[in-house]
């Protein structure tokens, strides 16, 4: 009934706010020059002025979570330069994740 609708509405509001926050900060938090997407980010907040810093390391270039991160950044990130957005695809690796074999079934 009504409480179920309110619960769904509340969840929708929370998820929408979270997605908006991710879109707003993802590029600043994850992207490094040359198309590199950080595999590790340490977030620090200055206690005196509240300034948030992102200390990035590594390169998330694999075809699994790395590619998902690139797709998210490419589609939803707040980019200052279109070249940076396009450079995301420079470091992606393609691996054959699945080995395809044929199987004959007898009927």
Coordinates of N, CA and C in Angstrom, one line a residue:
X1 N 0.8 -1.2 0.0 CA 0.0 0.0 0.0 C 0.9 1.3 0.0
X2 N 0.4 2.2 0.8 CA 1.1 3.5 0.8 C 2.5 3.5 1.4
X3 N 2.7 2.7 2.4 CA 4.0 2.6 3.0 C 5.0 2.0 2.1
X4 N 4.6 1.0 1.3 CA 5.4 0.4 0.3 C 5.8 1.5 -0.8
X5 N 4.9 2.3 -1.2 CA 5.1 3.4 -2.2 C 6.1 4.4 -1.6
X6 N 5.9 4.7 -0.3 CA 6.9 5.7 0.3 C 8.3 5.1 0.4
X7 N 8.4 3.8 0.7 CA 9.7 3.2 0.7 C 10.4 3.2 -0.6
X8 N 9.6 2.9 -1.6 CA 10.2 2.9 -3.0 C 10.6 4.3 -3.4
X9 N 9.8 5.3 -3.0 CA 10.1 6.7 -3.3 C 11.3 7.1 -2.5
X10 N 11.5 6.7 -1.3 CA 12.6 7.0 -0.5 C 13.9 6.4 -1.1
X11 N 13.8 5.2 -1.5 CA 15.0 4.5 -2.1 C 15.3 5.2 -3.4
X12 N 14.3 5.5 -4.2 CA 14.6 6.2 -5.4 C 15.3 7.5 -5.2
X13 N 14.8 8.3 -4.2 CA 15.5 9.6 -3.9 C 16.9 9.4 -3.5
X14 N 17.2 8.4 -2.6 CA 18.5 8.1 -2.1 C 19.5 7.7 -3.3
X15 N 19.0 6.8 -4.1 CA 19.8 6.3 -5.3 C 20.0 7.5 -6.3
X16 N 19.0 8.3 -6.5 CA 19.2 9.4 -7.4 C 20.3 10.4 -6.9
X17 N 20.2 10.7 -5.6 CA 21.2 11.6 -5.0 C 22.6 11.0 -5.1
X18 N 22.7 9.7 -4.8 CA 24.0 9.0 -4.9 C 24.6 9.0 -6.3
X19 N 23.7 8.7 -7.3 CA 24.1 8.7 -8.7 C 24.6 10.1 -9.1
X20 N 23.8 11.1 -8.7 CA 24.2 12.5 -9.0 C 25.6 12.9 -8.4
X21 N 25.8 12.4 -7.2 CA 27.1 12.6 -6.5 C 28.2 11.9 -7.3
X22 N 28.0 10.7 -7.7 CA 29.0 9.9 -8.5 C 29.3 10.6 -9.8
X23 N 28.3 11.1 -10.5 CA 28.5 11.8 -11.7 C 29.3 13.1 -11.5
X24 N 29.0 13.8 -10.5 CA 29.7 15.1 -10.2 C 31.2 14.9 -9.9
X25 N 31.6 13.8 -9.2 CA 32.9 13.7 -8.7 C 33.8 12.6 -9.3
X26 N 33.2 11.8 -10.2 CA 33.9 10.6 -10.7 C 35.2 11.0 -11.5
X27 N 35.1 12.0 -12.3 CA 36.2 12.3 -13.2 C 37.4 12.9 -12.3
X28 N 37.0 13.8 -11.4 CA 38.0 14.4 -10.5 C 38.7 13.3 -9.6
X29 N 37.9 12.3 -9.2 CA 38.3 11.3 -8.3 C 39.1 10.2 -9.0
X30 N 38.8 9.8 -10.2 CA 39.4 8.6 -10.8 C 40.3 8.9 -12.0
X31 N 40.1 10.0 -12.7 CA 40.8 10.2 -13.9 C 42.2 10.8 -13.7
X32 N 43.2 10.3 -14.4 CA 44.5 10.9 -14.4 C 44.8 11.1 -15.9
X33 N 45.8 12.0 -16.2 CA 46.1 12.3 -17.6 C 46.5 11.1 -18.4
X34 N 46.3 11.2 -19.7 CA 46.7 10.1 -20.6 C 45.7 9.0 -20.7
X35 N 44.5 9.2 -20.2 CA 43.5 8.1 -20.3 C 43.6 7.2 -19.1
X36 N 44.4 7.4 -18.1 CA 44.6 6.5 -17.0 C 43.4 6.7 -16.0
X37 N 42.8 5.6 -15.6 CA 41.8 5.5 -14.6 C 42.4 4.9 -13.3
X38 N 42.5 5.6 -12.2 CA 43.1 5.1 -11.0 C 42.5 3.8 -10.5
X39 N 43.3 2.9 -10.1 CA 42.8 1.6 -9.5 C 42.7 1.8 -8.0
X40 N 43.4 2.7 -7.4 CA 43.3 3.0 -6.0 C 43.3 4.5 -5.8
X41 N 42.3 4.9 -4.9 CA 42.2 6.3 -4.6 C 42.1 6.5 -3.1
X42 N 43.0 7.3 -2.5 CA 42.9 7.6 -1.1 C 42.3 9.0 -1.0
X43 N 41.2 9.1 -0.3 CA 40.5 10.4 -0.1 C 40.9 11.0 1.3
X44 N 41.3 12.2 1.2 CA 41.7 12.9 2.5 C 40.9 14.2 2.6
X45 N 40.5 14.6 3.8 CA 39.8 15.8 4.0 C 40.6 16.7 5.0
X46 N 40.8 17.9 4.6 CA 41.5 18.8 5.5 C 40.6 19.2 6.6
X47 N 41.0 19.0 7.8 CA 40.2 19.2 9.0 C 39.9 20.7 9.2
X48 N 40.9 21.6 8.7 CA 40.7 23.0 8.9 C 39.8 23.7 8.0
X49 N 39.9 23.3 6.7 CA 39.1 24.0 5.7 C 38.1 23.1 5.0
X50 N 38.1 21.8 5.2 CA 37.1 20.9 4.6 C 37.5 20.5 3.2
X51 N 38.6 21.0 2.7 CA 39.0 20.6 1.3 C 39.3 19.1 1.2
X52 N 38.7 18.5 0.1 CA 38.9 17.1 -0.2 C 39.9 16.9 -1.3
X53 N 40.9 16.0 -1.0 CA 41.9 15.7 -2.0 C 41.8 14.2 -2.4
X54 N 42.1 13.9 -3.6 CA 42.1 12.6 -4.1 C 43.6 12.2 -4.5
X55 N 44.1 11.2 -3.9 CA 45.5 10.7 -4.2 C 45.3 9.4 -5.0
X56 N 45.6 9.5 -6.3 CA 45.4 8.4 -7.2 C 46.6 7.6 -7.5
X57 N 46.5 6.3 -7.7 CA 47.6 5.5 -8.1 C 47.1 4.3 -8.9
X58 N 48.0 3.6 -9.6 CA 47.6 2.5 -10.4 C 46.8 2.9 -11.7
X59 N 46.6 1.8 -12.5 CA 45.8 2.0 -13.7 C 44.8 0.9 -13.9
X60 N 43.6 1.2 -13.8 CA 42.5 0.2 -13.9 C 42.2 0.0 -15.4
X61 N 43.0 -0.8 -16.0 CA 42.9 -1.0 -17.5 C 42.3 -2.3 -17.9
X62 N 41.9 -3.1 -17.0 CA 41.4 -4.5 -17.3 C 40.0 -4.4 -18.0
X63 N 39.6 -5.5 -18.7 CA 38.4 -5.5 -19.4 C 37.1 -5.8 -18.5
X64 N 37.3 -5.7 -17.3 CA 36.2 -6.0 -16.4 C 35.7 -4.7 -15.7
X65 N 36.1 -4.6 -14.4 CA 35.7 -3.3 -13.7 C 36.4 -2.1 -14.3
X66 N 37.5 -2.3 -14.9 CA 38.2 -1.1 -15.6 C 37.3 -0.6 -16.7
X67 N 36.8 -1.5 -17.5 CA 36.0 -1.1 -18.6 C 34.7 -0.5 -18.1
X68 N 34.1 -1.1 -17.1 CA 32.9 -0.5 -16.5 C 33.1 0.9 -16.0
X69 N 34.2 1.1 -15.4 CA 34.5 2.5 -14.9 C 34.7 3.4 -16.0
X70 N 35.3 3.0 -17.1 CA 35.5 3.9 -18.3 C 34.2 4.2 -18.9
X71 N 33.3 3.2 -19.0 CA 32.0 3.5 -19.6 C 31.2 4.5 -18.8
X72 N 31.2 4.3 -17.4 CA 30.6 5.2 -16.6 C 31.1 6.6 -16.7
X73 N 32.5 6.8 -16.7 CA 33.1 8.1 -16.8 C 32.8 8.7 -18.2
X74 N 32.8 7.9 -19.2 CA 32.6 8.4 -20.6 C 31.2 8.9 -20.7
X75 N 30.2 8.2 -20.2 CA 28.8 8.6 -20.4 C 28.3 9.6 -19.4
X76 N 28.8 9.6 -18.2 CA 28.2 10.4 -17.1 C 29.1 11.4 -16.5
X77 N 30.5 11.3 -16.7 CA 31.4 12.2 -16.1 C 31.3 13.6 -16.5
X78 N 31.7 14.5 -15.7 CA 31.8 16.0 -15.9 C 33.2 16.3 -16.5
X79 N 33.3 16.4 -17.7 CA 34.6 16.6 -18.4 C 34.9 18.1 -18.7
X80 N 36.1 18.5 -18.5 CA 36.6 19.8 -18.8 C 37.0 19.9 -20.3
X81 N 37.6 18.8 -20.7 CA 38.1 18.7 -22.1 C 37.6 17.4 -22.8
X82 N 37.1 17.6 -24.0 CA 36.6 16.4 -24.7 C 37.8 15.4 -25.0
X83 N 39.0 15.9 -25.2 CA 40.2 15.1 -25.5 C 40.4 14.1 -24.3
X84 N 40.3 14.6 -23.1 CA 40.4 13.7 -21.9 C 39.4 12.6 -22.0
X85 N 38.2 12.9 -22.3 CA 37.1 11.9 -22.4 C 37.4 10.9 -23.4
X86 N 37.9 11.3 -24.6 CA 38.2 10.3 -25.6 C 39.5 9.5 -25.3
X87 N 40.4 10.1 -24.5 CA 41.6 9.4 -24.1 C 41.4 8.2 -23.2
X88 N 40.2 8.1 -22.6 CA 39.8 7.0 -21.7 C 40.1 5.7 -22.4
X89 N 39.9 5.6 -23.7 CA 39.9 4.3 -24.4 C 41.3 3.9 -24.8
X90 N 42.3 4.7 -24.5 CA 43.7 4.4 -24.9 C 44.3 3.2 -24.2
X91 N 44.0 3.1 -22.9 CA 44.7 2.1 -22.1 C 43.9 0.8 -21.8
X92 N 42.8 0.6 -22.5 CA 42.0 -0.5 -22.2 C 42.6 -1.8 -22.8
X93 N 42.5 -2.9 -22.2 CA 43.1 -4.1 -22.7 C 41.9 -5.0 -23.1
X94 N 42.1 -5.8 -24.1 CA 41.1 -6.8 -24.5 C 41.7 -8.2 -24.2
X95 N 40.9 -8.9 -23.4 CA 41.3 -10.3 -23.1 C 40.1 -11.2 -23.6
X96 N 40.5 -12.4 -24.0 CA 39.4 -13.3 -24.3 C 39.0 -13.9 -23.0
X97 N 37.9 -13.4 -22.4 CA 37.4 -13.8 -21.1 C 36.7 -15.1 -21.2
X98 N 36.2 -15.5 -22.3 CA 35.5 -16.8 -22.4 C 36.1 -17.6 -23.6
X99 N 36.3 -18.8 -23.4 CA 36.8 -19.7 -24.4 C 35.6 -20.4 -25.0
X100 N 35.4 -20.2 -26.3 CA 34.2 -20.8 -26.9 C 34.6 -22.2 -27.5
X101 N 33.8 -23.2 -27.2 CA 34.0 -24.5 -27.7 C 32.7 -25.0 -28.3
X102 N 32.7 -25.9 -29.2 CA 31.5 -26.4 -29.7 C 31.1 -27.7 -29.0
X103 N 29.8 -27.9 -28.9 CA 29.3 -29.1 -28.2 C 28.3 -29.7 -29.0
X104 N 28.4 -31.0 -29.2 CA 27.4 -31.8 -30.0 C 26.5 -32.5 -29.0
X105 N 25.2 -32.3 -29.2 CA 24.3 -33.0 -28.3 C 23.6 -34.1 -29.1
X106 N 23.5 -35.3 -28.5 CA 22.8 -36.3 -29.2 C 21.3 -36.3 -28.7
X107 N 20.5 -36.5 -29.6 CA 19.1 -36.3 -29.3 C 18.2 -37.4 -29.0

